[in-house]
PDB file of N, CA and C in Angstrom:
ATOM      1  N   MET G 352     -23.968  12.856 -17.969  1.00 45.00           N
ATOM      2  CA  MET G 352     -23.447  11.503 -18.040  1.00 45.00           C
ATOM      3  C   MET G 352     -23.129  11.011 -16.630  1.00 45.00           C
ATOM      4  N   GLU G 353     -23.665   9.876 -16.241  1.00 46.00           N
ATOM      5  CA  GLU G 353     -23.446   9.335 -14.902  1.00 46.00           C
ATOM      6  C   GLU G 353     -22.137   8.549 -14.860  1.00 46.00           C
ATOM      7  N   LYS G 354     -21.358   8.763 -13.794  1.00 42.00           N
ATOM      8  CA  LYS G 354     -20.089   8.055 -13.642  1.00 42.00           C
ATOM      9  C   LYS G 354     -20.303   6.797 -12.817  1.00 42.00           C
ATOM     10  N   SER G 355     -19.579   5.757 -13.169  1.00 38.00           N
ATOM     11  CA  SER G 355     -19.692   4.514 -12.411  1.00 38.00           C
ATOM     12  C   SER G 355     -18.945   4.653 -11.092  1.00 38.00           C
ATOM     13  N   PRO G 356     -19.329   3.869 -10.061  1.00 41.00           N
ATOM     14  CA  PRO G 356     -18.619   3.917  -8.780  1.00 41.00           C
ATOM     15  C   PRO G 356     -17.134   3.598  -8.934  1.00 41.00           C
ATOM     16  N   LEU G 357     -16.782   2.711  -9.859  1.00 37.00           N
ATOM     17  CA  LEU G 357     -15.383   2.361 -10.075  1.00 37.00           C
ATOM     18  C   LEU G 357     -14.599   3.564 -10.574  1.00 37.00           C
ATOM     19  N   ALA G 358     -15.137   4.303 -11.531  1.00 35.00           N
ATOM     20  CA  ALA G 358     -14.434   5.462 -12.069  1.00 35.00           C
ATOM     21  C   ALA G 358     -14.205   6.514 -10.986  1.00 35.00           C
ATOM     22  N   VAL G 359     -15.175   6.716 -10.133  1.00 36.00           N
ATOM     23  CA  VAL G 359     -15.034   7.692  -9.056  1.00 36.00           C
ATOM     24  C   VAL G 359     -13.974   7.231  -8.069  1.00 36.00           C
ATOM     25  N   SER G 360     -13.981   5.972  -7.682  1.00 35.00           N
ATOM     26  CA  SER G 360     -12.986   5.439  -6.757  1.00 35.00           C
ATOM     27  C   SER G 360     -11.582   5.565  -7.329  1.00 35.00           C
ATOM     28  N   LEU G 361     -11.410   5.274  -8.581  1.00 37.00           N
ATOM     29  CA  LEU G 361     -10.101   5.367  -9.201  1.00 37.00           C
ATOM     30  C   LEU G 361      -9.627   6.807  -9.240  1.00 37.00           C
ATOM     31  N   LEU G 362     -10.509   7.734  -9.483  1.00 36.00           N
ATOM     32  CA  LEU G 362     -10.146   9.138  -9.519  1.00 36.00           C
ATOM     33  C   LEU G 362      -9.682   9.606  -8.149  1.00 36.00           C
ATOM     34  N   ILE G 363     -10.389   9.213  -7.100  1.00 37.00           N
ATOM     35  CA  ILE G 363      -9.998   9.593  -5.743  1.00 37.00           C
ATOM     36  C   ILE G 363      -8.615   9.051  -5.422  1.00 37.00           C
ATOM     37  N   LEU G 364      -8.356   7.798  -5.720  1.00 39.00           N
ATOM     38  CA  LEU G 364      -7.054   7.199  -5.457  1.00 39.00           C
ATOM     39  C   LEU G 364      -5.978   7.872  -6.296  1.00 39.00           C
ATOM     40  N   TRP G 365      -6.282   8.171  -7.557  1.00 38.00           N
ATOM     41  CA  TRP G 365      -5.303   8.815  -8.423  1.00 38.00           C
ATOM     42  C   TRP G 365      -4.899  10.180  -7.879  1.00 38.00           C
ATOM     43  N   LEU G 366      -5.852  10.960  -7.420  1.00 35.00           N
ATOM     44  CA  LEU G 366      -5.539  12.268  -6.852  1.00 35.00           C
ATOM     45  C   LEU G 366      -4.679  12.133  -5.601  1.00 35.00           C
ATOM     46  N   HIS G 367      -5.010  11.189  -4.749  1.00 40.00           N
ATOM     47  CA  HIS G 367      -4.246  10.986  -3.516  1.00 40.00           C
ATOM     48  C   HIS G 367      -2.818  10.536  -3.835  1.00 40.00           C
ATOM     49  N   LEU G 368      -2.672   9.562  -4.708  1.00 44.00           N
ATOM     50  CA  LEU G 368      -1.344   9.079  -5.052  1.00 44.00           C
ATOM     51  C   LEU G 368      -0.580  10.097  -5.890  1.00 44.00           C
ATOM     52  N   GLY G 369      -1.286  10.835  -6.724  1.00 41.00           N
ATOM     53  CA  GLY G 369      -0.618  11.872  -7.512  1.00 41.00           C
ATOM     54  C   GLY G 369       0.006  12.917  -6.611  1.00 41.00           C
ATOM     55  N   ARG G 370      -0.707  13.320  -5.569  1.00 41.00           N
ATOM     56  CA  ARG G 370      -0.171  14.283  -4.614  1.00 41.00           C
ATOM     57  C   ARG G 370       1.041  13.697  -3.903  1.00 41.00           C
ATOM     58  N   ALA G 371       0.911  12.454  -3.483  1.00 40.00           N
ATOM     59  CA  ALA G 371       2.005  11.816  -2.752  1.00 40.00           C
ATOM     60  C   ALA G 371       3.224  11.658  -3.642  1.00 40.00           C
ATOM     61  N   GLY G 372       3.026  11.236  -4.873  1.00 39.00           N
ATOM     62  CA  GLY G 372       4.151  10.982  -5.754  1.00 39.00           C
ATOM     63  C   GLY G 372       4.877  12.242  -6.188  1.00 39.00           C
ATOM     64  N   SER G 373       4.159  13.304  -6.471  1.00 37.00           N
ATOM     65  CA  SER G 373       4.810  14.500  -6.998  1.00 37.00           C
ATOM     66  C   SER G 373       5.321  15.434  -5.912  1.00 37.00           C
ATOM     67  N   VAL G 374       4.582  15.590  -4.836  1.00 44.00           N
ATOM     68  CA  VAL G 374       4.970  16.527  -3.795  1.00 44.00           C
ATOM     69  C   VAL G 374       5.891  15.874  -2.773  1.00 44.00           C
ATOM     70  N   LEU G 375       5.597  14.638  -2.417  1.00 49.00           N
ATOM     71  CA  LEU G 375       6.321  13.999  -1.324  1.00 49.00           C
ATOM     72  C   LEU G 375       7.339  12.962  -1.777  1.00 49.00           C
ATOM     73  N   ASN G 376       7.433  12.704  -3.062  1.00 67.00           N
ATOM     74  CA  ASN G 376       8.397  11.745  -3.593  1.00 67.00           C
ATOM     75  C   ASN G 376       8.315  10.387  -2.911  1.00 67.00           C
ATOM     76  N   VAL G 377       7.134   9.832  -2.833  1.00 72.00           N
ATOM     77  CA  VAL G 377       6.959   8.501  -2.273  1.00 72.00           C
ATOM     78  C   VAL G 377       7.465   7.485  -3.281  1.00 72.00           C
ATOM     79  N   GLU G 378       8.277   6.540  -2.825  1.00 80.00           N
ATOM     80  CA  GLU G 378       8.804   5.488  -3.686  1.00 80.00           C
ATOM     81  C   GLU G 378       8.345   4.144  -3.163  1.00 80.00           C
ATOM     82  N   GLN G 379       7.960   3.279  -4.069  1.00 78.00           N
ATOM     83  CA  GLN G 379       7.503   1.955  -3.688  1.00 78.00           C
ATOM     84  C   GLN G 379       8.292   0.923  -4.478  1.00 78.00           C
ATOM     85  N   TYR G 380       8.773  -0.125  -3.805  1.00 74.00           N
ATOM     86  CA  TYR G 380       9.479  -1.176  -4.517  1.00 74.00           C
ATOM     87  C   TYR G 380       9.267  -2.517  -3.834  1.00 74.00           C
ATOM     88  N   PRO G 381       9.404  -3.605  -4.572  1.00 76.00           N
ATOM     89  CA  PRO G 381       9.639  -3.608  -6.020  1.00 76.00           C
ATOM     90  C   PRO G 381       8.398  -3.120  -6.759  1.00 76.00           C
ATOM     91  N   LEU G 382       8.623  -2.646  -7.982  1.00 76.00           N
ATOM     92  CA  LEU G 382       7.493  -2.159  -8.769  1.00 76.00           C
ATOM     93  C   LEU G 382       6.579  -3.304  -9.168  1.00 76.00           C
ATOM     94  N   SER G 383       7.147  -4.460  -9.424  1.00 75.00           N
ATOM     95  CA  SER G 383       6.343  -5.653  -9.664  1.00 75.00           C
ATOM     96  C   SER G 383       7.101  -6.849  -9.102  1.00 75.00           C
ATOM     97  N   LEU G 384       6.360  -7.869  -8.758  1.00 78.00           N
ATOM     98  CA  LEU G 384       6.963  -9.017  -8.103  1.00 78.00           C
ATOM     99  C   LEU G 384       6.195 -10.262  -8.494  1.00 78.00           C
ATOM    100  N   HIS G 385       6.917 -11.282  -8.907  1.00 80.00           N
ATOM    101  CA  HIS G 385       6.320 -12.571  -9.225  1.00 80.00           C
ATOM    102  C   HIS G 385       6.878 -13.575  -8.231  1.00 80.00           C
ATOM    103  N   VAL G 386       6.006 -14.241  -7.507  1.00 83.00           N
ATOM    104  CA  VAL G 386       6.439 -15.202  -6.496  1.00 83.00           C
ATOM    105  C   VAL G 386       5.722 -16.529  -6.696  1.00 83.00           C
ATOM    106  N   GLN G 387       6.301 -17.567  -6.190  1.00 85.00           N
ATOM    107  CA  GLN G 387       5.671 -18.878  -6.209  1.00 85.00           C
ATOM    108  C   GLN G 387       4.694 -18.958  -5.037  1.00 85.00           C
ATOM    109  N   GLU G 388       3.634 -19.697  -5.223  1.00 89.00           N
ATOM    110  CA  GLU G 388       2.671 -19.898  -4.157  1.00 89.00           C
ATOM    111  C   GLU G 388       3.382 -20.485  -2.937  1.00 89.00           C
ATOM    112  N   GLY G 389       3.102 -19.922  -1.776  1.00 91.00           N
ATOM    113  CA  GLY G 389       3.717 -20.384  -0.541  1.00 91.00           C
ATOM    114  C   GLY G 389       4.943 -19.581  -0.117  1.00 91.00           C
ATOM    115  N   GLU G 390       5.513 -18.770  -1.037  1.00 91.00           N
ATOM    116  CA  GLU G 390       6.665 -17.940  -0.694  1.00 91.00           C
ATOM    117  C   GLU G 390       6.227 -16.705   0.087  1.00 91.00           C
ATOM    118  N   ASN G 391       7.118 -16.204   0.930  1.00 93.00           N
ATOM    119  CA  ASN G 391       6.866 -14.948   1.627  1.00 93.00           C
ATOM    120  C   ASN G 391       7.169 -13.793   0.679  1.00 93.00           C
ATOM    121  N   THR G 392       6.432 -12.697   0.825  1.00 91.00           N
ATOM    122  CA  THR G 392       6.542 -11.554  -0.077  1.00 91.00           C
ATOM    123  C   THR G 392       6.591 -10.268   0.734  1.00 91.00           C
ATOM    124  N   ASN G 393       7.391  -9.298   0.273  1.00 92.00           N
ATOM    125  CA  ASN G 393       7.508  -8.037   0.984  1.00 92.00           C
ATOM    126  C   ASN G 393       7.542  -6.875  -0.006  1.00 92.00           C
ATOM    127  N   PHE G 394       6.696  -5.875   0.233  1.00 91.00           N
ATOM    128  CA  PHE G 394       6.734  -4.619  -0.516  1.00 91.00           C
ATOM    129  C   PHE G 394       7.155  -3.522   0.453  1.00 91.00           C
ATOM    130  N   THR G 395       7.943  -2.575  -0.019  1.00 93.00           N
ATOM    131  CA  THR G 395       8.388  -1.466   0.825  1.00 93.00           C
ATOM    132  C   THR G 395       8.006  -0.145   0.186  1.00 93.00           C
ATOM    133  N   CYS G 396       7.593   0.784   1.025  1.00 91.00           N
ATOM    134  CA  CYS G 396       7.243   2.132   0.598  1.00 91.00           C
ATOM    135  C   CYS G 396       8.150   3.096   1.364  1.00 91.00           C
ATOM    136  N   ARG G 397       8.832   3.993   0.658  1.00 90.00           N
ATOM    137  CA  ARG G 397       9.692   4.997   1.297  1.00 90.00           C
ATOM    138  C   ARG G 397       9.074   6.377   1.081  1.00 90.00           C
ATOM    139  N   PHE G 398       9.194   7.219   2.113  1.00 86.00           N
ATOM    140  CA  PHE G 398       8.594   8.547   2.080  1.00 86.00           C
ATOM    141  C   PHE G 398       9.462   9.489   2.900  1.00 86.00           C
ATOM    142  N   PRO G 399       9.332  10.811   2.687  1.00 82.00           N
ATOM    143  CA  PRO G 399      10.096  11.770   3.485  1.00 82.00           C
ATOM    144  C   PRO G 399       9.682  11.681   4.951  1.00 82.00           C
ATOM    145  N   THR G 400      10.625  11.825   5.841  1.00 77.00           N
ATOM    146  CA  THR G 400      10.327  11.690   7.268  1.00 77.00           C
ATOM    147  C   THR G 400       9.711  12.943   7.869  1.00 77.00           C
ATOM    148  N   SER G 401       9.844  14.085   7.231  1.00 72.00           N
ATOM    149  CA  SER G 401       9.270  15.310   7.787  1.00 72.00           C
ATOM    150  C   SER G 401       7.775  15.380   7.499  1.00 72.00           C
ATOM    151  N   ASN G 402       7.042  15.978   8.402  1.00 71.00           N
ATOM    152  CA  ASN G 402       5.598  16.194   8.253  1.00 71.00           C
ATOM    153  C   ASN G 402       4.803  14.914   8.025  1.00 71.00           C
ATOM    154  N   PHE G 403       5.175  13.830   8.684  1.00 75.00           N
ATOM    155  CA  PHE G 403       4.457  12.572   8.515  1.00 75.00           C
ATOM    156  C   PHE G 403       3.203  12.561   9.383  1.00 75.00           C
ATOM    157  N   TYR G 404       2.081  12.110   8.814  1.00 80.00           N
ATOM    158  CA  TYR G 404       0.841  11.999   9.557  1.00 80.00           C
ATOM    159  C   TYR G 404       0.282  10.574   9.540  1.00 80.00           C
ATOM    160  N   THR G 405       0.122  10.022   8.362  1.00 87.00           N
ATOM    161  CA  THR G 405      -0.469   8.689   8.236  1.00 87.00           C
ATOM    162  C   THR G 405      -0.101   8.089   6.885  1.00 87.00           C
ATOM    163  N   LEU G 406      -0.118   6.763   6.818  1.00 90.00           N
ATOM    164  CA  LEU G 406       0.181   6.071   5.571  1.00 90.00           C
ATOM    165  C   LEU G 406      -0.855   4.980   5.370  1.00 90.00           C
ATOM    166  N   GLN G 407      -1.314   4.818   4.142  1.00 92.00           N
ATOM    167  CA  GLN G 407      -2.300   3.793   3.817  1.00 92.00           C
ATOM    168  C   GLN G 407      -1.711   2.819   2.805  1.00 92.00           C
ATOM    169  N   TRP G 408      -2.104   1.559   2.927  1.00 93.00           N
ATOM    170  CA  TRP G 408      -1.802   0.536   1.927  1.00 93.00           C
ATOM    171  C   TRP G 408      -3.130   0.110   1.298  1.00 93.00           C
ATOM    172  N   TYR G 409      -3.157   0.054  -0.038  1.00 93.00           N
ATOM    173  CA  TYR G 409      -4.341  -0.334  -0.793  1.00 93.00           C
ATOM    174  C   TYR G 409      -4.063  -1.585  -1.605  1.00 93.00           C
ATOM    175  N   ARG G 410      -5.106  -2.361  -1.829  1.00 91.00           N
ATOM    176  CA  ARG G 410      -5.076  -3.504  -2.747  1.00 91.00           C
ATOM    177  C   ARG G 410      -5.975  -3.130  -3.912  1.00 91.00           C
ATOM    178  N   TRP G 411      -5.466  -3.325  -5.129  1.00 90.00           N
ATOM    179  CA  TRP G 411      -6.230  -2.940  -6.314  1.00 90.00           C
ATOM    180  C   TRP G 411      -6.215  -4.088  -7.307  1.00 90.00           C
ATOM    181  N   GLU G 412      -7.364  -4.697  -7.495  1.00 87.00           N
ATOM    182  CA  GLU G 412      -7.509  -5.776  -8.467  1.00 87.00           C
ATOM    183  C   GLU G 412      -8.141  -5.218  -9.732  1.00 87.00           C
ATOM    184  N   SER G 413      -7.783  -5.793 -10.842  1.00 85.00           N
ATOM    185  CA  SER G 413      -8.326  -5.382 -12.134  1.00 85.00           C
ATOM    186  C   SER G 413      -9.849  -5.434 -12.103  1.00 85.00           C
ATOM    187  N   ALA G 414     -10.467  -4.396 -12.627  1.00 89.00           N
ATOM    188  CA  ALA G 414     -11.925  -4.268 -12.748  1.00 89.00           C
ATOM    189  C   ALA G 414     -12.644  -4.165 -11.402  1.00 89.00           C
ATOM    190  N   LYS G 415     -11.909  -3.827 -10.339  1.00 91.00           N
ATOM    191  CA  LYS G 415     -12.531  -3.625  -9.033  1.00 91.00           C
ATOM    192  C   LYS G 415     -12.080  -2.280  -8.466  1.00 91.00           C
ATOM    193  N   SER G 416     -12.810  -1.796  -7.488  1.00 91.00           N
ATOM    194  CA  SER G 416     -12.412  -0.571  -6.797  1.00 91.00           C
ATOM    195  C   SER G 416     -11.246  -0.863  -5.867  1.00 91.00           C
ATOM    196  N   PRO G 417     -10.353   0.107  -5.671  1.00 91.00           N
ATOM    197  CA  PRO G 417      -9.253  -0.089  -4.714  1.00 91.00           C
ATOM    198  C   PRO G 417      -9.815  -0.333  -3.315  1.00 91.00           C
ATOM    199  N   GLU G 418      -9.158  -1.206  -2.580  1.00 94.00           N
ATOM    200  CA  GLU G 418      -9.599  -1.575  -1.236  1.00 94.00           C
ATOM    201  C   GLU G 418      -8.532  -1.142  -0.231  1.00 94.00           C
ATOM    202  N   LEU G 419      -8.922  -0.385   0.763  1.00 95.00           N
ATOM    203  CA  LEU G 419      -7.999   0.022   1.811  1.00 95.00           C
ATOM    204  C   LEU G 419      -7.701  -1.179   2.697  1.00 95.00           C
ATOM    205  N   LEU G 420      -6.418  -1.542   2.795  1.00 95.00           N
ATOM    206  CA  LEU G 420      -6.028  -2.663   3.635  1.00 95.00           C
ATOM    207  C   LEU G 420      -5.664  -2.222   5.047  1.00 95.00           C
ATOM    208  N   PHE G 421      -4.803  -1.208   5.126  1.00 96.00           N
ATOM    209  CA  PHE G 421      -4.305  -0.747   6.415  1.00 96.00           C
ATOM    210  C   PHE G 421      -4.112   0.763   6.398  1.00 96.00           C
ATOM    211  N   THR G 422      -4.349   1.370   7.536  1.00 95.00           N
ATOM    212  CA  THR G 422      -3.937   2.742   7.801  1.00 95.00           C
ATOM    213  C   THR G 422      -3.039   2.656   9.015  1.00 95.00           C
ATOM    214  N   ILE G 423      -1.858   3.249   8.919  1.00 93.00           N
ATOM    215  CA  ILE G 423      -0.884   3.134   9.992  1.00 93.00           C
ATOM    216  C   ILE G 423      -0.303   4.513  10.277  1.00 93.00           C
ATOM    217  N   THR G 424      -0.175   4.861  11.564  1.00 91.00           N
ATOM    218  CA  THR G 424       0.208   6.232  11.911  1.00 91.00           C
ATOM    219  C   THR G 424       1.346   6.344  12.920  1.00 91.00           C
ATOM    220  N   LEU G 425       1.545   5.343  13.757  1.00 89.00           N
ATOM    221  CA  LEU G 425       2.510   5.464  14.841  1.00 89.00           C
ATOM    222  C   LEU G 425       3.844   4.802  14.510  1.00 89.00           C
ATOM    223  N   ASN G 426       4.945   5.498  14.782  1.00 89.00           N
ATOM    224  CA  ASN G 426       6.269   4.946  14.556  1.00 89.00           C
ATOM    225  C   ASN G 426       6.430   3.625  15.307  1.00 89.00           C
ATOM    226  N   GLY G 427       6.972   2.627  14.634  1.00 90.00           N
ATOM    227  CA  GLY G 427       7.190   1.325  15.233  1.00 90.00           C
ATOM    228  C   GLY G 427       5.949   0.458  15.286  1.00 90.00           C
ATOM    229  N   ASP G 428       4.841   0.972  14.757  1.00 91.00           N
ATOM    230  CA  ASP G 428       3.581   0.244  14.809  1.00 91.00           C
ATOM    231  C   ASP G 428       3.588  -0.920  13.826  1.00 91.00           C
ATOM    232  N   GLU G 429       2.893  -1.988  14.191  1.00 95.00           N
ATOM    233  CA  GLU G 429       2.661  -3.143  13.328  1.00 95.00           C
ATOM    234  C   GLU G 429       1.185  -3.486  13.404  1.00 95.00           C
ATOM    235  N   LYS G 430       0.618  -3.817  12.263  1.00 96.00           N
ATOM    236  CA  LYS G 430      -0.763  -4.296  12.216  1.00 96.00           C
ATOM    237  C   LYS G 430      -0.757  -5.580  11.418  1.00 96.00           C
ATOM    238  N   GLU G 431      -1.579  -6.518  11.839  1.00 96.00           N
ATOM    239  CA  GLU G 431      -1.609  -7.816  11.183  1.00 96.00           C
ATOM    240  C   GLU G 431      -3.050  -8.273  11.008  1.00 96.00           C
ATOM    241  N   GLU G 432      -3.314  -8.839   9.838  1.00 96.00           N
ATOM    242  CA  GLU G 432      -4.624  -9.418   9.555  1.00 96.00           C
ATOM    243  C   GLU G 432      -4.391 -10.686   8.747  1.00 96.00           C
ATOM    244  N   GLY G 433      -4.625 -11.824   9.367  1.00 96.00           N
ATOM    245  CA  GLY G 433      -4.377 -13.097   8.702  1.00 96.00           C
ATOM    246  C   GLY G 433      -2.900 -13.274   8.388  1.00 96.00           C
ATOM    247  N   ARG G 434      -2.609 -13.516   7.122  1.00 95.00           N
ATOM    248  CA  ARG G 434      -1.219 -13.717   6.684  1.00 95.00           C
ATOM    249  C   ARG G 434      -0.523 -12.413   6.284  1.00 95.00           C
ATOM    250  N   VAL G 435      -1.210 -11.272   6.434  1.00 96.00           N
ATOM    251  CA  VAL G 435      -0.675  -9.991   5.963  1.00 96.00           C
ATOM    252  C   VAL G 435      -0.341  -9.098   7.157  1.00 96.00           C
ATOM    253  N   LYS G 436       0.861  -8.508   7.106  1.00 97.00           N
ATOM    254  CA  LYS G 436       1.304  -7.618   8.178  1.00 97.00           C
ATOM    255  C   LYS G 436       1.890  -6.356   7.564  1.00 97.00           C
ATOM    256  N   VAL G 437       1.670  -5.224   8.230  1.00 97.00           N
ATOM    257  CA  VAL G 437       2.247  -3.953   7.800  1.00 97.00           C
ATOM    258  C   VAL G 437       3.020  -3.365   8.977  1.00 97.00           C
ATOM    259  N   THR G 438       4.161  -2.748   8.672  1.00 96.00           N
ATOM    260  CA  THR G 438       4.977  -2.104   9.696  1.00 96.00           C
ATOM    261  C   THR G 438       5.268  -0.668   9.267  1.00 96.00           C
ATOM    262  N   LEU G 439       5.630   0.169  10.238  1.00 95.00           N
ATOM    263  CA  LEU G 439       5.926   1.568   9.962  1.00 95.00           C
ATOM    264  C   LEU G 439       7.142   2.016  10.763  1.00 95.00           C
ATOM    265  N   ASP G 440       8.072   2.666  10.075  1.00 93.00           N
ATOM    266  CA  ASP G 440       9.247   3.267  10.717  1.00 93.00           C
ATOM    267  C   ASP G 440       9.363   4.699  10.197  1.00 93.00           C
ATOM    268  N   THR G 441       8.801   5.659  10.925  1.00 89.00           N
ATOM    269  CA  THR G 441       8.815   7.045  10.464  1.00 89.00           C
ATOM    270  C   THR G 441      10.202   7.657  10.565  1.00 89.00           C
ATOM    271  N   LYS G 442      11.054   7.143  11.430  1.00 89.00           N
ATOM    272  CA  LYS G 442      12.418   7.670  11.545  1.00 89.00           C
ATOM    273  C   LYS G 442      13.238   7.358  10.304  1.00 89.00           C
ATOM    274  N   LYS G 443      13.010   6.181   9.714  1.00 90.00           N
ATOM    275  CA  LYS G 443      13.699   5.793   8.471  1.00 90.00           C
ATOM    276  C   LYS G 443      12.881   6.163   7.243  1.00 90.00           C
ATOM    277  N   GLY G 444      11.628   6.546   7.452  1.00 90.00           N
ATOM    278  CA  GLY G 444      10.763   6.905   6.333  1.00 90.00           C
ATOM    279  C   GLY G 444      10.372   5.708   5.484  1.00 90.00           C
ATOM    280  N   SER G 445       9.953   4.611   6.142  1.00 92.00           N
ATOM    281  CA  SER G 445       9.563   3.444   5.363  1.00 92.00           C
ATOM    282  C   SER G 445       8.430   2.665   6.020  1.00 92.00           C
ATOM    283  N   SER G 446       7.701   1.968   5.187  1.00 94.00           N
ATOM    284  CA  SER G 446       6.649   1.066   5.621  1.00 94.00           C
ATOM    285  C   SER G 446       6.761  -0.193   4.771  1.00 94.00           C
ATOM    286  N   SER G 447       6.495  -1.343   5.381  1.00 95.00           N
ATOM    287  CA  SER G 447       6.547  -2.608   4.650  1.00 95.00           C
ATOM    288  C   SER G 447       5.211  -3.319   4.732  1.00 95.00           C
ATOM    289  N   LEU G 448       4.851  -3.945   3.629  1.00 94.00           N
ATOM    290  CA  LEU G 448       3.665  -4.790   3.537  1.00 94.00           C
ATOM    291  C   LEU G 448       4.184  -6.198   3.298  1.00 94.00           C
ATOM    292  N   TYR G 449       3.913  -7.112   4.236  1.00 95.00           N
ATOM    293  CA  TYR G 449       4.501  -8.438   4.232  1.00 95.00           C
ATOM    294  C   TYR G 449       3.416  -9.496   4.139  1.00 95.00           C
ATOM    295  N   PHE G 450       3.596 -10.449   3.205  1.00 94.00           N
ATOM    296  CA  PHE G 450       2.681 -11.573   3.051  1.00 94.00           C
ATOM    297  C   PHE G 450       3.405 -12.843   3.464  1.00 94.00           C
ATOM    298  N   LYS G 451       2.831 -13.565   4.403  1.00 96.00           N
ATOM    299  CA  LYS G 451       3.386 -14.851   4.812  1.00 96.00           C
ATOM    300  C   LYS G 451       2.708 -15.937   3.989  1.00 96.00           C
ATOM    301  N   GLY G 452       3.499 -16.700   3.248  1.00 93.00           N
ATOM    302  CA  GLY G 452       2.944 -17.782   2.438  1.00 93.00           C
ATOM    303  C   GLY G 452       1.968 -17.284   1.389  1.00 93.00           C
ATOM    304  N   SER G 453       2.474 -16.545   0.404  1.00 91.00           N
ATOM    305  CA  SER G 453       1.618 -15.976  -0.646  1.00 91.00           C
ATOM    306  C   SER G 453       0.720 -17.029  -1.284  1.00 91.00           C
ATOM    307  N   GLN G 454      -0.508 -16.616  -1.561  1.00 90.00           N
ATOM    308  CA  GLN G 454      -1.495 -17.480  -2.196  1.00 90.00           C
ATOM    309  C   GLN G 454      -1.935 -16.857  -3.519  1.00 90.00           C
ATOM    310  N   LEU G 455      -2.506 -17.645  -4.374  1.00 87.00           N
ATOM    311  CA  LEU G 455      -2.972 -17.171  -5.672  1.00 87.00           C
ATOM    312  C   LEU G 455      -3.920 -15.991  -5.522  1.00 87.00           C
ATOM    313  N   GLU G 456      -4.777 -16.005  -4.520  1.00 89.00           N
ATOM    314  CA  GLU G 456      -5.733 -14.910  -4.320  1.00 89.00           C
ATOM    315  C   GLU G 456      -5.076 -13.605  -3.884  1.00 89.00           C
ATOM    316  N   ASP G 457      -3.776 -13.623  -3.568  1.00 90.00           N
ATOM    317  CA  ASP G 457      -3.055 -12.398  -3.217  1.00 90.00           C
ATOM    318  C   ASP G 457      -2.640 -11.598  -4.446  1.00 90.00           C
ATOM    319  N   ALA G 458      -2.774 -12.194  -5.631  1.00 88.00           N
ATOM    320  CA  ALA G 458      -2.351 -11.525  -6.858  1.00 88.00           C
ATOM    321  C   ALA G 458      -3.176 -10.260  -7.072  1.00 88.00           C
ATOM    322  N   ALA G 459      -2.511  -9.105  -7.038  1.00 88.00           N
ATOM    323  CA  ALA G 459      -3.161  -7.810  -7.205  1.00 88.00           C
ATOM    324  C   ALA G 459      -2.078  -6.742  -7.247  1.00 88.00           C
ATOM    325  N   MET G 460      -2.477  -5.498  -7.439  1.00 89.00           N
ATOM    326  CA  MET G 460      -1.564  -4.366  -7.342  1.00 89.00           C
ATOM    327  C   MET G 460      -1.693  -3.814  -5.925  1.00 89.00           C
ATOM    328  N   TYR G 461      -0.562  -3.513  -5.273  1.00 89.00           N
ATOM    329  CA  TYR G 461      -0.547  -2.956  -3.928  1.00 89.00           C
ATOM    330  C   TYR G 461       0.079  -1.595  -3.978  1.00 89.00           C
ATOM    331  N   LEU G 462      -0.614  -0.614  -3.398  1.00 89.00           N
ATOM    332  CA  LEU G 462      -0.172   0.773  -3.467  1.00 89.00           C
ATOM    333  C   LEU G 462      -0.086   1.379  -2.076  1.00 89.00           C
ATOM    334  N   CYS G 463       0.915   2.228  -1.872  1.00 89.00           N
ATOM    335  CA  CYS G 463       0.971   2.976  -0.627  1.00 89.00           C
ATOM    336  C   CYS G 463       0.676   4.440  -0.946  1.00 89.00           C
ATOM    337  N   ALA G 464       0.075   5.118  -0.005  1.00 87.00           N
ATOM    338  CA  ALA G 464      -0.239   6.542  -0.169  1.00 87.00           C
ATOM    339  C   ALA G 464      -0.032   7.243   1.157  1.00 87.00           C
ATOM    340  N   TRP G 465       0.431   8.454   1.095  1.00 79.00           N
ATOM    341  CA  TRP G 465       0.680   9.248   2.294  1.00 79.00           C
ATOM    342  C   TRP G 465      -0.397  10.277   2.442  1.00 79.00           C
TER     343      TRP G 465
END
């Protein structure tokens, strides 16, 4: 039986997040967020500060493969693309994904993985 590319992508992400969630106790909040168009939006991911190497943020839309948005590795680092910015603070064990002026096309699930 041949597997679809979507099923394979979801399995890879599930294994990565499963490892992060069970072994490293990664917490992401808010779990869900409803905002008005034009409002600023912020998601935060918390992780243990020991043995940190890299953190990824993914965008996952229904019926599509997860899309890697950012990979961030250096303490105090910020990356920005358009209206979206990600920050990293390894000393506090947190990363934020920030949307300036949320738009309808931003509606999706956002996941962090270590």
